[in-house]
Tab-separated table of C-alpha atoms and ligand atoms in Angstrom:
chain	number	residue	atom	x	y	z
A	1	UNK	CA	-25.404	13.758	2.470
A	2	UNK	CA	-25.045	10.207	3.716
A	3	UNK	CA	-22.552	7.732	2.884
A	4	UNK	CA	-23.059	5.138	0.063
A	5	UNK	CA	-21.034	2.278	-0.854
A	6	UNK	CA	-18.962	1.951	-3.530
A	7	UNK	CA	-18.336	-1.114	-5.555
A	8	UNK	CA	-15.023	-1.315	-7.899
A	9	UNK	CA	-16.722	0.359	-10.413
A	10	UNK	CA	-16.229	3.401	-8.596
A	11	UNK	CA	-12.510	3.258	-9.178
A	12	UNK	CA	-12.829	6.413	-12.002
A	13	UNK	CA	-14.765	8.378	-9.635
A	14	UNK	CA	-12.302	7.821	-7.023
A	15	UNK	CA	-9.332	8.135	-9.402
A	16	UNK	CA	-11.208	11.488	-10.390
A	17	UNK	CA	-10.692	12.858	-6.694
A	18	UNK	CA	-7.135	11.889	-6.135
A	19	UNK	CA	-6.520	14.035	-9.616
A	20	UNK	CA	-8.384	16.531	-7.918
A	21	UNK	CA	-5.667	16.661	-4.861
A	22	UNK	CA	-2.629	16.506	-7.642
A	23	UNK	CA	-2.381	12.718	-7.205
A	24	UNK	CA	-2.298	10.465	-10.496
A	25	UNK	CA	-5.115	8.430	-10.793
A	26	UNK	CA	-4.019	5.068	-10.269
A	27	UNK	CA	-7.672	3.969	-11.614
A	28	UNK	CA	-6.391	0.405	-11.511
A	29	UNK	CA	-5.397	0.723	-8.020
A	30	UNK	CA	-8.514	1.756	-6.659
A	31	UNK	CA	-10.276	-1.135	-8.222
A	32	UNK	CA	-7.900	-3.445	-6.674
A	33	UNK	CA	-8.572	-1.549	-3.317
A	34	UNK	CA	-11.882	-1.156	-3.811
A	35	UNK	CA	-12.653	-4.767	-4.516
A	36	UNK	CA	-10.417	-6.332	-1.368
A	37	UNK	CA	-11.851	-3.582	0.903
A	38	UNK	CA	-14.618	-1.442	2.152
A	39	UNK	CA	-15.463	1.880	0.199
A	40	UNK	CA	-17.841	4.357	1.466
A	41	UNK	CA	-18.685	7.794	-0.423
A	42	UNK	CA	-19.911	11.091	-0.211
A	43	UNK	CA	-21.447	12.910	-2.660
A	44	UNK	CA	-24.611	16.074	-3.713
A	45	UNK	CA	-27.084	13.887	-6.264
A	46	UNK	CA	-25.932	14.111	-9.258
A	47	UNK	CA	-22.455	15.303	-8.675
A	48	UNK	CA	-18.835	14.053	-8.151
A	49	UNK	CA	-17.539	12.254	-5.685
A	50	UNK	CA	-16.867	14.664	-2.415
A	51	UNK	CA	-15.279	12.149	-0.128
A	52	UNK	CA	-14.443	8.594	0.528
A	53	UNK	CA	-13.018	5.760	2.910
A	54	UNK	CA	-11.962	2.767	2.860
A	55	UNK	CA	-10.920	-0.296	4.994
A	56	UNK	CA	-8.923	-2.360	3.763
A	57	UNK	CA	-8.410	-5.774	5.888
A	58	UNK	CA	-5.509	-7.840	6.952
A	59	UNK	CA	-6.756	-10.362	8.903
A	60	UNK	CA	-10.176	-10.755	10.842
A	61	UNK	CA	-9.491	-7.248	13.331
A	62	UNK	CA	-7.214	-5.295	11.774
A	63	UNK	CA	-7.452	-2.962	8.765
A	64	UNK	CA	-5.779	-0.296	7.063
A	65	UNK	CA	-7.769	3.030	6.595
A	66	UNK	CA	-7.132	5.505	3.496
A	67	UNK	CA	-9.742	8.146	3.450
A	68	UNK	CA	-9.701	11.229	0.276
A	69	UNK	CA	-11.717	14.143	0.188
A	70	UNK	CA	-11.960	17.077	-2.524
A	71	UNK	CA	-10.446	20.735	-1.977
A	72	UNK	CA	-14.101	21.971	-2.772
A	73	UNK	CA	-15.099	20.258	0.790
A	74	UNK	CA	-12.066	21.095	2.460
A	75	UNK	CA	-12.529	21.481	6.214
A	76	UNK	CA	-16.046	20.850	6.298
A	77	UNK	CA	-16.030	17.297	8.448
A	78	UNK	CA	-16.366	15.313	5.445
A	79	UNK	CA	-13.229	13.839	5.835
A	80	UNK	CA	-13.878	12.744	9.352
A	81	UNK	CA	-17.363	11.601	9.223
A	82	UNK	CA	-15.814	9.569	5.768
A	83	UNK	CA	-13.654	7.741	8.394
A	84	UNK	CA	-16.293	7.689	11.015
A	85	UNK	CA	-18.720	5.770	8.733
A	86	UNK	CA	-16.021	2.738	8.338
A	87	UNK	CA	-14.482	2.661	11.259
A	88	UNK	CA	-17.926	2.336	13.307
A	89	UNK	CA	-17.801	-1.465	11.393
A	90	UNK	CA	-17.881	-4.145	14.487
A	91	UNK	CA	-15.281	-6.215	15.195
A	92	UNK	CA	-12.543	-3.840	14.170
A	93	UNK	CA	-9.310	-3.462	16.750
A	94	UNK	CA	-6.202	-1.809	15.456
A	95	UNK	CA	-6.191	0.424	12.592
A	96	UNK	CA	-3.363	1.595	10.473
A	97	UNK	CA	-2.864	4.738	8.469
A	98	UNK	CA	-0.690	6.001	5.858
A	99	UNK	CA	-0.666	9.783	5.081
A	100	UNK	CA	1.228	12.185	3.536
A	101	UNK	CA	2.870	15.093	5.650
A	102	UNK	CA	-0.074	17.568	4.432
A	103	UNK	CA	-2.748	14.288	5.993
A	104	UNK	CA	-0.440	13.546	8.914
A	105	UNK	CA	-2.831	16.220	11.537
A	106	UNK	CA	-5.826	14.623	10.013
A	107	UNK	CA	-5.016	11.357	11.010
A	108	UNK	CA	-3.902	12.371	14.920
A	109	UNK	CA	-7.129	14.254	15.243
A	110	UNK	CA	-8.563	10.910	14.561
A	111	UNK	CA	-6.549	9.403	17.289
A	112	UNK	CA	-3.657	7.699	15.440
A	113	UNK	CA	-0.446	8.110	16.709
A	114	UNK	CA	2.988	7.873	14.652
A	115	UNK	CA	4.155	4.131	14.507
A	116	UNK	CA	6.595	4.813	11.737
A	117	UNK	CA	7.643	5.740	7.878
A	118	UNK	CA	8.261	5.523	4.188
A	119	UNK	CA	9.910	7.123	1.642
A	120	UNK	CA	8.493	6.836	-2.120
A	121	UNK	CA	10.726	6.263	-4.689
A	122	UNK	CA	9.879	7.297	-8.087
A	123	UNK	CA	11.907	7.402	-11.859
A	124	UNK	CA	12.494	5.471	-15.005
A	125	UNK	CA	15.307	2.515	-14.224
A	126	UNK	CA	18.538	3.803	-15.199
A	127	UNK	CA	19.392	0.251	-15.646
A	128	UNK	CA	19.023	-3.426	-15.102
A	129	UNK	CA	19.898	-4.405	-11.726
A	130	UNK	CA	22.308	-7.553	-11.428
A	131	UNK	CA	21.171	-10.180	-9.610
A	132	UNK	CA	24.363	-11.432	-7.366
A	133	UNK	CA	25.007	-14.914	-7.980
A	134	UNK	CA	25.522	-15.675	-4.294
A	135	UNK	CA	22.775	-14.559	-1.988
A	136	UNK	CA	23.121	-14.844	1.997
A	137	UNK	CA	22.296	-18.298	3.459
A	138	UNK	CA	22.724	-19.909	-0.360
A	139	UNK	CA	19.432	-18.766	-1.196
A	140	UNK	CA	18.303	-17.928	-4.894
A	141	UNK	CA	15.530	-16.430	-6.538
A	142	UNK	CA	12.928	-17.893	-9.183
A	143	UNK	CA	9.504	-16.884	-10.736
A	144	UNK	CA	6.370	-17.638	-8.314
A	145	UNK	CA	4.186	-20.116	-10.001
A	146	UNK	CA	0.499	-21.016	-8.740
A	147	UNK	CA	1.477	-23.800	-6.296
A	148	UNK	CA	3.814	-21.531	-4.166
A	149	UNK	CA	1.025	-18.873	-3.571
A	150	UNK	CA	0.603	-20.340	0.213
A	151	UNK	CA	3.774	-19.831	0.854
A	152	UNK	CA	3.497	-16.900	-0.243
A	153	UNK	CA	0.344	-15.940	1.927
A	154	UNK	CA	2.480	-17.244	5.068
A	155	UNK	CA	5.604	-15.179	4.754
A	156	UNK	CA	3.442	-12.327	4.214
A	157	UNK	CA	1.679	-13.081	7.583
A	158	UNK	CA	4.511	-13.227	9.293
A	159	UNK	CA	6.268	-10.048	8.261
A	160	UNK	CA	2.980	-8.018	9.231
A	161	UNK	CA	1.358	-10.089	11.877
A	162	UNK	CA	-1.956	-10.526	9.857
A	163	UNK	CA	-3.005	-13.111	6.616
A	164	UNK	CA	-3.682	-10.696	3.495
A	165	UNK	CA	-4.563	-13.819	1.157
A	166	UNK	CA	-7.263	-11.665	-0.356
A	167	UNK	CA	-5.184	-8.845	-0.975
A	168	UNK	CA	-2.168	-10.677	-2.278
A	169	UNK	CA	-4.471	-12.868	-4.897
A	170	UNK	CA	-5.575	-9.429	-6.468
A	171	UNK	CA	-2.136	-7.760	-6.547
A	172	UNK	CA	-0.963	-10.957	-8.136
A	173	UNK	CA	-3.882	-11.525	-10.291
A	174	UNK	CA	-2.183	-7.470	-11.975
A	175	UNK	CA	1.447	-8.861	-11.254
A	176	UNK	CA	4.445	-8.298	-14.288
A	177	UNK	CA	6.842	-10.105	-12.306
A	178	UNK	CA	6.428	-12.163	-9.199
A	179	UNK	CA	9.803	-14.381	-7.241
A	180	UNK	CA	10.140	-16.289	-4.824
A	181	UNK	CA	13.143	-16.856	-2.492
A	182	UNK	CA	14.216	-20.274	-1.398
A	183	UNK	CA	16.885	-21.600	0.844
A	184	UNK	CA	17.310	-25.032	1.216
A	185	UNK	CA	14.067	-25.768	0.769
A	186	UNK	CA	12.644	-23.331	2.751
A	187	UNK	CA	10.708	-20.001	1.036
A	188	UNK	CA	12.534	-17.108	2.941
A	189	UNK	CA	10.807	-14.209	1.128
A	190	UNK	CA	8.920	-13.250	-2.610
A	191	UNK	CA	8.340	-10.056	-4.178
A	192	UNK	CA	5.784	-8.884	-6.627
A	193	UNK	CA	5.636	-6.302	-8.958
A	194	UNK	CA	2.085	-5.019	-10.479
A	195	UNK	CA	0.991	-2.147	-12.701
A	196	UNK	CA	-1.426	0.183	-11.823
A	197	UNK	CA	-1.797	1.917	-15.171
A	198	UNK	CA	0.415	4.421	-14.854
A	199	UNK	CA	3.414	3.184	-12.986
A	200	UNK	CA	5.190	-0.442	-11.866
A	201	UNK	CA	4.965	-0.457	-8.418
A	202	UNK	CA	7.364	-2.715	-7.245
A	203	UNK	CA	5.939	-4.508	-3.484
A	204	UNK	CA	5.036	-5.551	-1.353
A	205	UNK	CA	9.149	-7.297	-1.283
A	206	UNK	CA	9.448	-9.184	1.841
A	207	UNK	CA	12.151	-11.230	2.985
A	208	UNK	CA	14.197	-12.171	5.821
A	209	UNK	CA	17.857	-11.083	4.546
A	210	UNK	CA	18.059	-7.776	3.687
A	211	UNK	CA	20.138	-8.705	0.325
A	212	UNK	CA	16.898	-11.027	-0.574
A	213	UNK	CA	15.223	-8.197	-0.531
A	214	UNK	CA	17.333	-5.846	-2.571
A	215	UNK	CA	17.939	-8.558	-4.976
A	216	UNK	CA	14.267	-9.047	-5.275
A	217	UNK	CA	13.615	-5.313	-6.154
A	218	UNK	CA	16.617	-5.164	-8.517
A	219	UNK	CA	14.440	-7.727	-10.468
A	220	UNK	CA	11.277	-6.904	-10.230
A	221	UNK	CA	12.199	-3.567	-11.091
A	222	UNK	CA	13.450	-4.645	-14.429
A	223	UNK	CA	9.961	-5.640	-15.605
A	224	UNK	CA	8.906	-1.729	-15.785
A	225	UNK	CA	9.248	-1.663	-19.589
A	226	UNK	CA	8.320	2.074	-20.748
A	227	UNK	CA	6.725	2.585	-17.480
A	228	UNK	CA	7.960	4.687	-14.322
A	229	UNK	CA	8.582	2.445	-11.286
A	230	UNK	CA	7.432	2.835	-8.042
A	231	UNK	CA	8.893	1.730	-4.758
A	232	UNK	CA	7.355	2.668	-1.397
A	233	UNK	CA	10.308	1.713	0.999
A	234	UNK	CA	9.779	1.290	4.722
A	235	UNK	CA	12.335	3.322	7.005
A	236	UNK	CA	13.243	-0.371	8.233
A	237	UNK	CA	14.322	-1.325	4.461
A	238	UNK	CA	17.995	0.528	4.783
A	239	UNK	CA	19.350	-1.751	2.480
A	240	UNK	CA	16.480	-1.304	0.073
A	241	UNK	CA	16.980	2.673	0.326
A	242	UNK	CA	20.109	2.425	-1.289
A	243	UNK	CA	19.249	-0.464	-4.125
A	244	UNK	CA	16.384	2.307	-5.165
A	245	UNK	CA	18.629	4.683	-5.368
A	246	UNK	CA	21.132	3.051	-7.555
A	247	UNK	CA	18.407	2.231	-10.186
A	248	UNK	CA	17.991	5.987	-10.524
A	249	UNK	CA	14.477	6.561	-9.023
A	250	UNK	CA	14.178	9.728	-7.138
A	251	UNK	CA	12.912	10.200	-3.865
A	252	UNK	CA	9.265	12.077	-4.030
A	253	UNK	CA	8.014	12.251	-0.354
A	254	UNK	CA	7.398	10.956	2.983
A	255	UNK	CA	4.412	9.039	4.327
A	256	UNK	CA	3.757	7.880	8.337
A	257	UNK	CA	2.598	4.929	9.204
A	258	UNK	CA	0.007	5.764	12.205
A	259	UNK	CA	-1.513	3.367	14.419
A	260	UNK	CA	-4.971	3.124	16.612
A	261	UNK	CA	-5.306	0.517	18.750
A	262	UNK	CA	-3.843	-2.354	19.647
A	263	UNK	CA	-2.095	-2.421	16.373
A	264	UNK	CA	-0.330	-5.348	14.329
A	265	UNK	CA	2.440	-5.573	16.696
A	266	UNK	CA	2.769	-9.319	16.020
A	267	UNK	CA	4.669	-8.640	12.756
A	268	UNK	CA	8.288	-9.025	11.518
A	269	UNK	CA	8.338	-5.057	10.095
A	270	UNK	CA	12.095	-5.216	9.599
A	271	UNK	CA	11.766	-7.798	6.603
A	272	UNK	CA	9.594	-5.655	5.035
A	273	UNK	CA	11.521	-3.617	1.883
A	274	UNK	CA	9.047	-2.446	0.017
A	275	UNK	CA	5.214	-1.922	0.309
A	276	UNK	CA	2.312	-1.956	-2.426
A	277	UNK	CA	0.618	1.111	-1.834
A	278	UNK	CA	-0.435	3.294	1.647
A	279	UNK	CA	-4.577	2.062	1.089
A	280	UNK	CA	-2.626	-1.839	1.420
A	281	UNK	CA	-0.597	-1.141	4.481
B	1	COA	C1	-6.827	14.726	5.017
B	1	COA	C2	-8.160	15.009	4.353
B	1	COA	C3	-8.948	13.716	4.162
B	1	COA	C4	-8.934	15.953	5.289
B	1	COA	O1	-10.230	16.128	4.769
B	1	COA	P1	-11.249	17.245	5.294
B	1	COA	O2	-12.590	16.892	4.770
B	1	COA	O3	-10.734	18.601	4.991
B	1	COA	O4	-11.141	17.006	6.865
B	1	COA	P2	-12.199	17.389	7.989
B	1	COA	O5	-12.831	18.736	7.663
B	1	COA	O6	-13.150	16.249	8.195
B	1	COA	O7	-11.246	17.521	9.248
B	1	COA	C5	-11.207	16.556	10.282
B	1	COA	C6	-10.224	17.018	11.335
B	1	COA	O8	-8.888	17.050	10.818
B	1	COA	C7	-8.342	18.354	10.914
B	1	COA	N1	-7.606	18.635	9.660
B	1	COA	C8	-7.982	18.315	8.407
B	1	COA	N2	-7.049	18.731	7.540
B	1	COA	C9	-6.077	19.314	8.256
B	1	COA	C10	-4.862	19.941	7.914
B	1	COA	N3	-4.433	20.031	6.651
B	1	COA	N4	-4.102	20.451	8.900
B	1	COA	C11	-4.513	20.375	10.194
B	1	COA	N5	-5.662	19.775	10.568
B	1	COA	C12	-6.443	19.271	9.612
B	1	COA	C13	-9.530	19.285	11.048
B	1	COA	O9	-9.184	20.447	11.740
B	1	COA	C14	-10.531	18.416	11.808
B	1	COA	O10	-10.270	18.431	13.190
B	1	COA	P3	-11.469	18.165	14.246
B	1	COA	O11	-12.505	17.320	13.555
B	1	COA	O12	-10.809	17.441	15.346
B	1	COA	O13	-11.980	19.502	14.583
B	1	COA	C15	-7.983	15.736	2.988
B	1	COA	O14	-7.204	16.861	3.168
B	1	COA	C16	-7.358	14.847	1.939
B	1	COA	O15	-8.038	14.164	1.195
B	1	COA	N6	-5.984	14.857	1.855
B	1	COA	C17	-5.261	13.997	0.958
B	1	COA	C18	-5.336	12.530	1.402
B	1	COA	C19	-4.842	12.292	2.801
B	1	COA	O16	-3.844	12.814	3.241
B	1	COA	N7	-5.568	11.454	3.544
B	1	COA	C20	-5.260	11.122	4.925
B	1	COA	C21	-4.383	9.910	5.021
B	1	COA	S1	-5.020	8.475	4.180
């Protein structure tokens, strides 16, 4: 079998194996991922989708890599040579992962090593968060609109050391709710909140006040209408851990952030408070 590429339209088929590992689909997800990154799959003629990987860049060198394959091929090699077919691309130098504890193995016998964590956060919002009047540093919060989207792109770059314009136009381009935070002037942080057809994931929330950030995810939050909301925190989000909490999601899991390479050691992790998805980084 050798690898082919796959285009967004591949999104069901690759929704179709995540259902097959007990995952939702998150069909509009995929496209999203599919579209900003690289997609290879595996598959018999004729039949389903066996495996798949996919890169998905921030900046020129660095990528994330996600890579699914079905319990009908487990432990065959197709996950590996899924990952071997992308990460053979030229030019590449660090690599992130995210996995789940059951992928964690997977991803060291690929030569990634531990670099950190999340927790997901999962429910239906108890309630609507208040937004304190008086944020740290007087700064205050207020819809993005199309003009701010390069400041945008630049405190993104500098919380994870790499410009994900590409990404960020097609999580906005699905956005409910999108902020901005200013102080005096300056943007200090914005948050976005997108569906993915079955749940409002609320990130990626970056800021440099940890308040900001909880503020940020109180309100984007509140746009999840009859939809369960989603927030990935990172373990450096403490504050954020709590705010989730108090909206009433539930924690569902852990996922490791893993690292090959020189990695994107350049960033500012610890304004990071929530993330969009583990195939985003
Ligand atoms: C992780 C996953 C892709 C593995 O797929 P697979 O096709 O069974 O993996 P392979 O047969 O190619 O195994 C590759 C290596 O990982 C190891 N491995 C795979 N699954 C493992 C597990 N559950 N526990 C321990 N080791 C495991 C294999 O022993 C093999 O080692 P080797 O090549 O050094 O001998 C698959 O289980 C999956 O889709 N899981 C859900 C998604 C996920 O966690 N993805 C990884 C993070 S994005």
């Amino acid at each position: 079998v050798r690898p082919f590429p796959l285009a967004p339209d591949a999104a069901p088929a690759v929704a179709a194996l995540a259902v097959e590992r007990g995952w939702l689909p998150h069909e509009e997800a995929w496209r999203i991922a599919l579209a900003v990154g690289e997609g290879v799959g595996f598959s018999e003629p004729g039949g389903p989708l066996d495996a798949m990987a996919l890169l998905v860049p921030h900046g020129p060198g660095d990528a994330v890599l996600s890579v699914l394959s079905s319990p009908r091929v487990s432990g065959q090699g197709l996950g590996r040579r899924a990952a071997e077919a992308v990460l053979g691309r030229t030019g590449l130098r660090g690599v992130e992962m995210h996995a789940p504890p059951a992928g964690r193995t997977f991803a060291e016998r690929l030569g990634f090593r531990a670099a950190g964590s999340s927790t997901r956060f999962v429910g239906r919002l108890a309630g609507v968060a208040k937004v304190a009047a008086d944020l740290p540093g007087g700064a205050s919060l207020r819809p993005v609109g199309g003009a701010d989207f390069p400041a945008v792109v630049a405190v993104d770059e500098v919380a994870f050391g790499a410009t994900r314009r590409p990404l960020l136009e097609a999580l906005f381009g699905r956005a409910r709710r999108a902020c901005l935070a200013v102080a005096g002037g300056r943007t200090v942080g914005y948050g976005v909140s997108w569906s993915d057809g079955e749940q409002l994931v609320v990130g990626p929330v970056v800021a440099e006040e940890e308040s900001v950030g909880v503020a940020m995810i109180g309100w984007l939050a509140g746009g999840a209408g009859d939809l369960d909301a989603r927030v990935d925190v990172p373990d450096e989000g403490r504050g954020a851990l709590t705010a989730v909490a108090a909206l009433g999601l539930a924690p569902r899991g852990r996922i490791a952030r893993l690292v090959r390479g020189p990695g994107a050691s350049a960033g500012r992790r610890e304004r990071l408070h929530a993330l969009a998805a583990p195939w985003a980084g």
